[in-house]
Amino acid sequence: MQLPRFEYVRAASLDEGLAALAKHGADAKIMSGGSDLLVNMKMRLDTPRVLISLGGIAELQDIEELPDGVLRIGAGCRLTDVIAHPGVSARFPALRDAVAAVGSRHVRNIGTLGGNLCLETRCWYTNQSEDWRKARDGCFKTDREACHVIKTASRCHAINSSDTAPALIALDASVVLAGPAGRRTVKVLDFYRDDGVQHTILAPDELLVAILVPDDGRRAVFAKLAQRVGLDYAAGSFAASLRGPADAPEAVRLVLNAVGAAPKALTESERLLMASGLTDEAIEAAALGARQSLGEVTNLFTPSGFKRRLVKALIRDALVTLRDQTA
Amino acid sequence: MGKQLITLTVNGDEYELAVASHHTLLDVLRNQIGLTGTKRGCTAGSCGVCTVNGERGEAILSCLSLAVEWDGRSVTTIEGIRQGGELHPVQQAFLEYGAVQCGFCTPGVVMSAKALLDVTTSPSEDQINEALAGAICRCTGHIKIKKAVRAAAAVMRDNEARDDG
């Protein structure tokens, strides 16, 4: 597959990037590493007139440990560099595990953390060759008000497969967004919208600049199941964090991804574990509750029944690991 | 959408090239420079046959790298890893262990293995698996490939010991 033609703009600074975005607006796409975007462009899922590359912006490629314990990761940091950073491995092993679960080593040498958070949603109907799509009706992602995966759907259910998103949400991380009016900081959970077409709150004139990971004493785990371990999108991914003793938690956060258009916070199951601690019974109930709370599960990449069973097993095993690490 | 002039160092040789913005590093290596050892496979990051080594020796998918982004940078391809006229230890080991079936994936797998062994000549089994997971042998010859990588690591360890001694 060859790339479609486009005008290439390389931003040397954040201001240049924002200016280029303001100028080209809806005609432009932002490229960080390109491992997701270029594939989508080759498949003609994206045909921007202008490609704005952020690869030359040094400010986006720093990892800093701030005095208040916050780890600040530039959005343009290669996934490989995030894994190699001593502060990430020592203080946030669940984040390291989640980053290491993305793609293959080859992909992680190109892809960036900001890029993985913005990863385009995917679905078996649309993520096909141009010829395949031409032979069929369009959908919410292209040119029709229809979903061919869930026929009754009134919106796009394409799946969010970011591995780093659930880990960062479990760690209560935030993202810093820069736009013409200045910067805003939002929790990673609030960065996402439950809509496969417009799956983040990033405005057309905004850039994702940095990820802030606070160190508030949480311990966390990340787990992923994929058909091909070494290089694949998740069939299900899950992250959990715990502050305080496992039998009397001060805070619990459970996040599931690759089941819908947005990462899903399992608030009911969190409450259950807060109330009774991470006992075997409570873990079982929390995993079952999560499975039951899934609602519409799309038949995407794996059968929905398999996905429901997978979710329960993934959550139960990860929570047992988290509890045993804590004990 | 005109072409852009870039300077690219490939295997130590500097090239000045006019490249189109939508051409990848793979396109330029194969079609403009004529180094066809680097193969075109899935072109979507799943197979690893287009693997080259970047400035830090890291495994890079040349099919997912825009050529214009490589202005002023250097890259090593399968054609550039011979040492003093002799095959690189990884190439030699692939020959000796028959780690080649149809040969299409071989350049990418060799460059992926070299990226690992340039960092450590005592890789664990997990490290070998991780380094090669993104480079697929379509003939499914991974057992011989891994034997060859372990043998190449041993040769490189011996070379290091000799150089140190």
mmCIF file of C-alpha atoms in Angstrom, chain A:
data_model
loop_
_atom_site.group_PDB
_atom_site.id
_atom_site.type_symbol
_atom_site.label_atom_id
_atom_site.label_comp_id
_atom_site.label_asym_id
_atom_site.label_seq_id
_atom_site.Cartn_x
_atom_site.Cartn_y
_atom_site.Cartn_z
ATOM 1 C CA MET A 1 0.000 0.000 0.000
ATOM 2 C CA GLN A 2 1.242 3.455 -0.923
ATOM 3 C CA LEU A 3 0.458 6.617 0.990
ATOM 4 C CA PRO A 4 -1.902 9.140 -0.581
ATOM 5 C CA ARG A 5 -0.344 12.481 -1.450
ATOM 6 C CA PHE A 6 -0.317 15.245 1.127
ATOM 7 C CA GLU A 7 1.464 18.459 1.989
ATOM 8 C CA TYR A 8 4.059 17.864 4.700
ATOM 9 C CA VAL A 9 4.591 20.440 7.434
ATOM 10 C CA ARG A 10 7.246 19.851 10.062
ATOM 11 C CA ALA A 11 6.701 21.913 13.187
ATOM 12 C CA ALA A 12 9.940 22.940 14.909
ATOM 13 C CA SER A 13 8.168 24.140 18.051
ATOM 14 C CA LEU A 14 4.835 23.783 19.790
ATOM 15 C CA ASP A 15 3.866 27.296 18.652
ATOM 16 C CA GLU A 16 4.609 26.367 15.047
ATOM 17 C CA GLY A 17 2.519 23.235 15.446
ATOM 18 C CA LEU A 18 -0.429 25.186 16.829
ATOM 19 C CA ALA A 19 -0.080 27.829 14.118
ATOM 20 C CA ALA A 20 -0.075 25.178 11.390
ATOM 21 C CA LEU A 21 -3.120 23.582 12.974
ATOM 22 C CA ALA A 22 -4.936 26.928 13.173
ATOM 23 C CA LYS A 23 -4.135 27.564 9.515
ATOM 24 C CA HIS A 24 -5.068 24.186 8.051
ATOM 25 C CA GLY A 25 -7.717 23.186 10.577
ATOM 26 C CA ALA A 26 -9.961 20.374 9.422
ATOM 27 C CA ASP A 27 -7.767 19.648 6.380
ATOM 28 C CA ALA A 28 -4.865 18.630 8.577
ATOM 29 C CA LYS A 29 -3.859 15.593 10.584
ATOM 30 C CA ILE A 30 -1.291 15.516 13.352
ATOM 31 C CA MET A 31 1.458 12.938 13.180
ATOM 32 C CA SER A 32 3.467 12.032 16.258
ATOM 33 C CA GLY A 33 5.249 8.722 15.538
ATOM 34 C CA GLY A 34 2.989 7.708 12.658
ATOM 35 C CA SER A 35 2.696 3.975 13.366
ATOM 36 C CA ASP A 36 -1.122 4.221 13.568
ATOM 37 C CA LEU A 37 -1.857 7.215 11.330
ATOM 38 C CA LEU A 38 0.264 6.143 8.358
ATOM 39 C CA VAL A 39 -1.405 2.728 8.257
ATOM 40 C CA ASN A 40 -4.841 4.370 8.277
ATOM 41 C CA MET A 41 -3.729 6.741 5.542
ATOM 42 C CA LYS A 42 -2.434 3.878 3.417
ATOM 43 C CA MET A 43 -5.843 2.241 3.776
ATOM 44 C CA ARG A 44 -7.435 5.578 2.802
ATOM 45 C CA LEU A 45 -9.308 5.705 6.095
ATOM 46 C CA ASP A 46 -7.670 9.106 6.475
ATOM 47 C CA THR A 47 -6.716 11.320 3.545
ATOM 48 C CA PRO A 48 -5.635 14.643 5.051
ATOM 49 C CA ARG A 49 -4.543 17.391 2.673
ATOM 50 C CA VAL A 50 -1.876 18.446 5.163
ATOM 51 C CA LEU A 51 0.190 16.335 7.535
ATOM 52 C CA ILE A 52 1.661 18.226 10.491
ATOM 53 C CA SER A 53 4.582 16.345 11.975
ATOM 54 C CA LEU A 54 5.422 16.899 15.637
ATOM 55 C CA GLY A 55 8.592 14.785 15.436
ATOM 56 C CA GLY A 56 10.905 17.785 15.534
ATOM 57 C CA ILE A 57 9.548 19.339 18.740
ATOM 58 C CA ALA A 58 12.088 18.725 21.506
ATOM 59 C CA GLU A 59 9.686 19.915 24.215
ATOM 60 C CA LEU A 60 7.408 16.952 23.540
ATOM 61 C CA GLN A 61 10.164 14.398 24.018
ATOM 62 C CA ASP A 62 11.189 14.926 27.650
ATOM 63 C CA ILE A 63 10.444 12.755 30.647
ATOM 64 C CA GLU A 64 10.739 14.683 33.901
ATOM 65 C CA GLU A 65 10.272 13.789 37.533
ATOM 66 C CA LEU A 66 8.773 16.933 39.042
ATOM 67 C CA PRO A 67 9.488 17.994 42.661
ATOM 68 C CA ASP A 68 5.950 17.072 43.791
ATOM 69 C CA GLY A 69 6.487 13.476 42.676
ATOM 70 C CA VAL A 70 4.546 13.857 39.436
ATOM 71 C CA LEU A 71 6.069 12.123 36.428
ATOM 72 C CA ARG A 72 5.667 14.328 33.354
ATOM 73 C CA ILE A 73 5.982 12.457 30.079
ATOM 74 C CA GLY A 74 6.107 14.441 26.850
ATOM 75 C CA ALA A 75 3.447 13.238 24.424
ATOM 76 C CA GLY A 76 6.084 12.702 21.740
ATOM 77 C CA CYS A 77 8.198 10.266 23.796
ATOM 78 C CA ARG A 78 8.778 7.003 21.974
ATOM 79 C CA LEU A 79 7.178 4.063 23.730
ATOM 80 C CA THR A 80 10.609 2.405 23.895
ATOM 81 C CA ASP A 81 12.013 5.429 25.738
ATOM 82 C CA VAL A 82 9.135 5.393 28.230
ATOM 83 C CA ILE A 83 9.864 1.725 29.015
ATOM 84 C CA ALA A 84 13.594 2.415 29.394
ATOM 85 C CA HIS A 85 13.120 5.375 31.746
ATOM 86 C CA PRO A 86 14.264 4.342 35.254
ATOM 87 C CA GLY A 87 11.563 6.406 36.971
ATOM 88 C CA VAL A 88 8.806 4.646 35.033
ATOM 89 C CA SER A 89 10.061 1.135 35.810
ATOM 90 C CA ALA A 90 10.800 1.851 39.467
ATOM 91 C CA ARG A 91 7.692 3.834 40.374
ATOM 92 C CA PHE A 92 5.031 2.835 37.844
ATOM 93 C CA PRO A 93 5.607 -0.794 36.808
ATOM 94 C CA ALA A 94 1.997 -1.120 35.618
ATOM 95 C CA LEU A 95 2.528 1.759 33.205
ATOM 96 C CA ARG A 96 5.736 0.136 31.969
ATOM 97 C CA ASP A 97 3.835 -3.145 31.432
ATOM 98 C CA ALA A 98 1.077 -1.361 29.529
ATOM 99 C CA VAL A 99 3.537 0.488 27.287
ATOM 100 C CA ALA A 100 5.454 -2.755 26.673
ATOM 101 C CA ALA A 101 2.163 -4.412 25.618
ATOM 102 C CA VAL A 102 1.718 -2.007 22.686
ATOM 103 C CA GLY A 103 2.561 -3.482 19.280
ATOM 104 C CA SER A 104 5.994 -5.018 18.762
ATOM 105 C CA ARG A 105 9.444 -3.658 19.604
ATOM 106 C CA HIS A 106 9.541 -2.356 16.031
ATOM 107 C CA VAL A 107 6.293 -0.448 16.507
ATOM 108 C CA ARG A 108 7.343 0.871 19.932
ATOM 109 C CA ASN A 109 10.542 2.277 18.399
ATOM 110 C CA ILE A 110 8.332 4.473 16.201
ATOM 111 C CA GLY A 111 5.126 4.983 18.179
ATOM 112 C CA THR A 112 4.745 7.550 20.965
ATOM 113 C CA LEU A 113 2.799 7.672 24.213
ATOM 114 C CA GLY A 114 0.660 10.602 23.026
ATOM 115 C CA GLY A 115 -0.006 8.709 19.809
ATOM 116 C CA ASN A 116 -1.132 5.616 21.673
ATOM 117 C CA LEU A 117 -3.568 7.699 23.751
ATOM 118 C CA CYS A 118 -5.001 9.150 20.537
ATOM 119 C CA LEU A 119 -5.026 5.750 18.786
ATOM 120 C CA GLU A 120 -7.812 5.671 16.218
ATOM 121 C CA THR A 121 -10.731 3.395 17.094
ATOM 122 C CA ARG A 122 -11.030 0.232 15.011
ATOM 123 C CA CYS A 123 -13.725 -2.071 13.699
ATOM 124 C CA TRP A 124 -13.738 -5.024 11.331
ATOM 125 C CA TYR A 125 -16.203 -3.386 8.991
ATOM 126 C CA THR A 126 -14.314 -0.166 8.363
ATOM 127 C CA ASN A 127 -10.701 -1.188 8.937
ATOM 128 C CA GLN A 128 -10.507 -2.941 5.583
ATOM 129 C CA SER A 129 -8.990 -2.156 2.235
ATOM 130 C CA GLU A 130 -10.441 0.649 0.140
ATOM 131 C CA ASP A 131 -11.813 -1.838 -2.405
ATOM 132 C CA TRP A 132 -13.525 -3.865 0.317
ATOM 133 C CA ARG A 133 -15.190 -0.743 1.676
ATOM 134 C CA LYS A 134 -16.216 0.501 -1.772
ATOM 135 C CA ALA A 135 -18.113 -2.720 -2.393
ATOM 136 C CA ARG A 136 -20.255 -2.128 0.675
ATOM 137 C CA ASP A 137 -22.392 0.545 2.268
ATOM 138 C CA GLY A 138 -20.776 3.300 4.275
ATOM 139 C CA CYS A 139 -21.200 3.754 8.018
ATOM 140 C CA PHE A 140 -20.912 6.402 10.740
ATOM 141 C CA LYS A 141 -17.148 6.463 10.159
ATOM 142 C CA THR A 142 -17.496 7.215 6.475
ATOM 143 C CA ASP A 143 -20.636 8.571 4.833
ATOM 144 C CA ARG A 144 -23.771 6.974 6.256
ATOM 145 C CA GLU A 145 -25.810 7.033 9.449
ATOM 146 C CA ALA A 146 -25.475 3.308 9.961
ATOM 147 C CA CYS A 147 -23.503 0.711 11.866
ATOM 148 C CA HIS A 148 -23.104 -2.711 10.286
ATOM 149 C CA VAL A 149 -21.709 -4.355 13.402
ATOM 150 C CA ILE A 150 -24.574 -3.436 15.723
ATOM 151 C CA LYS A 151 -27.438 -2.921 13.286
ATOM 152 C CA THR A 152 -29.627 -1.050 15.759
ATOM 153 C CA ALA A 153 -26.887 1.320 16.889
ATOM 154 C CA SER A 154 -27.364 5.057 16.703
ATOM 155 C CA ARG A 155 -23.651 5.765 16.911
ATOM 156 C CA CYS A 156 -20.272 4.281 16.034
ATOM 157 C CA HIS A 157 -19.119 1.433 18.260
ATOM 158 C CA ALA A 158 -15.577 1.078 16.895
ATOM 159 C CA ILE A 159 -13.226 -0.089 19.610
ATOM 160 C CA ASN A 160 -10.627 1.846 21.564
ATOM 161 C CA SER A 161 -7.587 -0.443 21.700
ATOM 162 C CA SER A 162 -5.117 1.806 23.532
ATOM 163 C CA ASP A 163 -3.180 -0.267 26.056
ATOM 164 C CA THR A 164 -1.746 2.725 27.874
ATOM 165 C CA ALA A 165 -5.117 4.442 28.441
ATOM 166 C CA PRO A 166 -6.468 2.023 31.096
ATOM 167 C CA ALA A 167 -3.128 1.984 32.953
ATOM 168 C CA LEU A 168 -2.923 5.775 32.998
ATOM 169 C CA ILE A 169 -6.542 6.082 34.128
ATOM 170 C CA ALA A 170 -5.931 3.588 36.955
ATOM 171 C CA LEU A 171 -2.943 5.718 37.996
ATOM 172 C CA ASP A 172 -5.217 8.809 38.011
ATOM 173 C CA ALA A 173 -3.086 10.445 35.311
ATOM 174 C CA SER A 174 -3.989 13.602 33.390
ATOM 175 C CA VAL A 175 -3.220 14.911 29.942
ATOM 176 C CA VAL A 176 -2.154 18.469 29.116
ATOM 177 C CA LEU A 177 -3.786 19.873 25.988
ATOM 178 C CA ALA A 178 -2.536 23.030 24.299
ATOM 179 C CA GLY A 179 -4.681 25.226 22.073
ATOM 180 C CA PRO A 180 -4.805 28.801 20.817
ATOM 181 C CA ALA A 181 -6.388 29.969 24.083
ATOM 182 C CA GLY A 182 -3.785 28.301 26.296
ATOM 183 C CA ARG A 183 -3.471 25.010 28.076
ATOM 184 C CA ARG A 184 -5.934 22.812 29.897
ATOM 185 C CA THR A 185 -5.366 19.728 32.002
ATOM 186 C CA VAL A 186 -7.958 16.951 32.056
ATOM 187 C CA LYS A 187 -8.039 13.488 33.598
ATOM 188 C CA VAL A 188 -7.265 10.768 31.071
ATOM 189 C CA LEU A 189 -10.693 9.215 31.707
ATOM 190 C CA ASP A 190 -12.364 12.491 30.704
ATOM 191 C CA PHE A 191 -10.171 12.740 27.591
ATOM 192 C CA TYR A 192 -12.315 10.066 25.935
ATOM 193 C CA ARG A 193 -15.818 10.140 24.471
ATOM 194 C CA ASP A 194 -17.959 7.050 24.048
ATOM 195 C CA ASP A 195 -18.218 7.494 20.285
ATOM 196 C CA GLY A 196 -16.047 5.676 17.765
ATOM 197 C CA VAL A 197 -16.026 8.565 15.311
ATOM 198 C CA GLN A 198 -15.076 11.388 17.676
ATOM 199 C CA HIS A 199 -13.428 9.392 20.422
ATOM 200 C CA THR A 200 -11.503 12.115 22.244
ATOM 201 C CA ILE A 201 -12.328 15.629 23.420
ATOM 202 C CA LEU A 202 -9.298 17.023 21.584
ATOM 203 C CA ALA A 203 -10.535 20.101 19.691
ATOM 204 C CA PRO A 204 -9.511 20.469 16.021
ATOM 205 C CA ASP A 205 -7.092 23.250 16.992
ATOM 206 C CA GLU A 206 -5.600 21.465 20.021
ATOM 207 C CA LEU A 207 -2.519 19.307 20.572
ATOM 208 C CA LEU A 208 -1.822 16.710 23.235
ATOM 209 C CA VAL A 209 1.356 17.955 24.914
ATOM 210 C CA ALA A 210 2.106 15.869 27.983
ATOM 211 C CA ILE A 211 0.923 13.162 30.322
ATOM 212 C CA LEU A 212 1.083 13.774 34.087
ATOM 213 C CA VAL A 213 1.257 10.732 36.360
ATOM 214 C CA PRO A 214 0.853 11.562 40.058
ATOM 215 C CA ASP A 215 2.504 9.451 42.730
ATOM 216 C CA ASP A 216 -0.123 9.161 45.444
ATOM 217 C CA GLY A 217 0.978 5.797 46.794
ATOM 218 C CA ARG A 218 -1.185 3.678 44.492
ATOM 219 C CA ARG A 219 0.005 0.290 43.416
ATOM 220 C CA ALA A 220 -1.292 -0.861 40.076
ATOM 221 C CA VAL A 221 -1.420 -3.810 37.698
ATOM 222 C CA PHE A 222 -2.049 -4.070 33.956
ATOM 223 C CA ALA A 223 -3.254 -7.139 32.059
ATOM 224 C CA LYS A 224 -3.970 -7.691 28.382
ATOM 225 C CA LEU A 225 -5.239 -10.551 26.321
ATOM 226 C CA ALA A 226 -4.627 -10.599 22.573
ATOM 227 C CA GLN A 227 -4.799 -13.283 19.934
ATOM 228 C CA ARG A 228 -1.144 -12.805 19.034
ATOM 229 C CA VAL A 229 0.912 -11.997 22.131
ATOM 230 C CA GLY A 230 3.905 -10.357 20.450
ATOM 231 C CA LEU A 231 2.056 -7.920 18.235
ATOM 232 C CA ASP A 232 -1.675 -7.397 18.354
ATOM 233 C CA TYR A 233 -4.475 -5.154 19.428
ATOM 234 C CA ALA A 234 -6.059 -6.168 22.716
ATOM 235 C CA ALA A 235 -9.100 -8.402 22.770
ATOM 236 C CA GLY A 236 -9.429 -7.015 26.271
ATOM 237 C CA SER A 237 -7.174 -4.952 28.501
ATOM 238 C CA PHE A 238 -7.575 -4.083 32.151
ATOM 239 C CA ALA A 239 -5.793 -1.986 34.757
ATOM 240 C CA ALA A 240 -6.432 -1.742 38.470
ATOM 241 C CA SER A 241 -4.935 0.376 41.222
ATOM 242 C CA LEU A 242 -5.155 0.217 44.978
ATOM 243 C CA ARG A 243 -4.109 2.589 47.748
ATOM 244 C CA GLY A 244 -3.850 1.373 51.319
ATOM 245 C CA PRO A 245 -4.118 -2.206 52.592
ATOM 246 C CA ALA A 246 -5.831 -4.779 50.366
ATOM 247 C CA ASP A 247 -8.311 -5.729 53.109
ATOM 248 C CA ALA A 248 -9.277 -2.120 53.818
ATOM 249 C CA PRO A 249 -8.550 -0.061 50.678
ATOM 250 C CA GLU A 250 -8.411 3.727 50.774
ATOM 251 C CA ALA A 251 -8.922 3.933 47.017
ATOM 252 C CA VAL A 252 -9.620 1.444 44.249
ATOM 253 C CA ARG A 253 -9.691 2.149 40.529
ATOM 254 C CA LEU A 254 -10.693 -0.435 37.894
ATOM 255 C CA VAL A 255 -10.538 0.329 34.171
ATOM 256 C CA LEU A 256 -11.372 -1.857 31.213
ATOM 257 C CA ASN A 257 -10.523 -1.164 27.581
ATOM 258 C CA ALA A 258 -11.002 -2.713 24.140
ATOM 259 C CA VAL A 259 -14.674 -3.414 24.897
ATOM 260 C CA GLY A 260 -16.108 -0.190 23.474
ATOM 261 C CA ALA A 261 -15.327 3.182 21.979
ATOM 262 C CA ALA A 262 -13.994 4.529 25.292
ATOM 263 C CA PRO A 263 -12.126 3.050 28.266
ATOM 264 C CA LYS A 264 -14.665 2.040 30.898
ATOM 265 C CA ALA A 265 -14.325 2.823 34.605
ATOM 266 C CA LEU A 266 -15.950 -0.002 36.589
ATOM 267 C CA THR A 267 -17.436 2.153 39.325
ATOM 268 C CA GLU A 268 -19.865 -0.439 40.737
ATOM 269 C CA SER A 269 -17.102 -3.002 41.149
ATOM 270 C CA GLU A 270 -14.848 -0.337 42.668
ATOM 271 C CA ARG A 271 -17.498 0.385 45.332
ATOM 272 C CA LEU A 272 -17.844 -3.288 46.059
ATOM 273 C CA LEU A 273 -14.111 -3.712 46.660
ATOM 274 C CA MET A 274 -13.953 -0.519 48.741
ATOM 275 C CA ALA A 275 -16.662 -1.904 50.991
ATOM 276 C CA SER A 276 -15.317 -5.385 51.574
ATOM 277 C CA GLY A 277 -11.623 -5.342 50.593
ATOM 278 C CA LEU A 278 -9.979 -7.619 48.037
ATOM 279 C CA THR A 279 -11.251 -10.935 49.419
ATOM 280 C CA ASP A 280 -11.680 -13.907 47.076
ATOM 281 C CA GLU A 281 -15.458 -13.479 47.236
ATOM 282 C CA ALA A 282 -15.345 -9.744 46.585
ATOM 283 C CA ILE A 283 -12.938 -10.178 43.659
ATOM 284 C CA GLU A 284 -15.231 -12.803 42.128
ATOM 285 C CA ALA A 285 -18.233 -10.540 42.599
ATOM 286 C CA ALA A 286 -16.394 -7.517 41.193
ATOM 287 C CA ALA A 287 -15.360 -9.485 38.090
ATOM 288 C CA LEU A 288 -18.877 -10.846 37.599
ATOM 289 C CA GLY A 289 -20.358 -7.379 38.133
ATOM 290 C CA ALA A 290 -18.028 -5.968 35.505
ATOM 291 C CA ARG A 291 -19.095 -8.626 33.047
ATOM 292 C CA GLN A 292 -22.749 -7.864 33.699
ATOM 293 C CA SER A 293 -22.243 -4.115 33.379
ATOM 294 C CA LEU A 294 -20.850 -4.361 29.858
ATOM 295 C CA GLY A 295 -24.122 -3.674 28.102
ATOM 296 C CA GLU A 296 -23.906 -3.877 24.331
ATOM 297 C CA VAL A 297 -20.728 -5.742 23.434
ATOM 298 C CA THR A 298 -19.841 -5.514 19.796
ATOM 299 C CA ASN A 299 -18.941 -8.602 17.883
ATOM 300 C CA LEU A 300 -15.628 -6.965 17.004
ATOM 301 C CA PHE A 301 -12.518 -9.054 16.313
ATOM 302 C CA THR A 302 -13.712 -11.673 18.836
ATOM 303 C CA PRO A 303 -17.234 -12.993 19.418
ATOM 304 C CA SER A 304 -19.055 -10.940 22.041
ATOM 305 C CA GLY A 305 -19.675 -14.002 24.230
ATOM 306 C CA PHE A 306 -15.960 -14.737 24.304
ATOM 307 C CA LYS A 307 -15.283 -11.132 25.165
ATOM 308 C CA ARG A 308 -17.645 -11.282 28.142
ATOM 309 C CA ARG A 309 -15.950 -14.388 29.525
ATOM 310 C CA LEU A 310 -12.541 -12.906 28.832
ATOM 311 C CA VAL A 311 -13.377 -9.723 30.734
ATOM 312 C CA LYS A 312 -14.347 -11.622 33.850
ATOM 313 C CA ALA A 313 -11.230 -13.811 33.827
ATOM 314 C CA LEU A 314 -8.917 -10.897 33.062
ATOM 315 C CA ILE A 315 -10.295 -8.843 35.949
ATOM 316 C CA ARG A 316 -10.271 -11.695 38.456
ATOM 317 C CA ASP A 317 -6.667 -12.715 37.696
ATOM 318 C CA ALA A 318 -5.379 -9.139 37.718
ATOM 319 C CA LEU A 319 -7.073 -8.343 41.040
ATOM 320 C CA VAL A 320 -5.623 -11.469 42.660
ATOM 321 C CA THR A 321 -2.176 -10.399 41.415
ATOM 322 C CA LEU A 322 -2.701 -6.879 42.777
ATOM 323 C CA ARG A 323 -3.799 -8.206 46.178
ATOM 324 C CA ASP A 324 -0.901 -10.669 46.413
ATOM 325 C CA GLN A 325 1.610 -7.966 45.479
ATOM 326 C CA THR A 326 0.237 -5.831 48.255
ATOM 327 C CA ALA A 327 0.171 -8.513 50.920
#
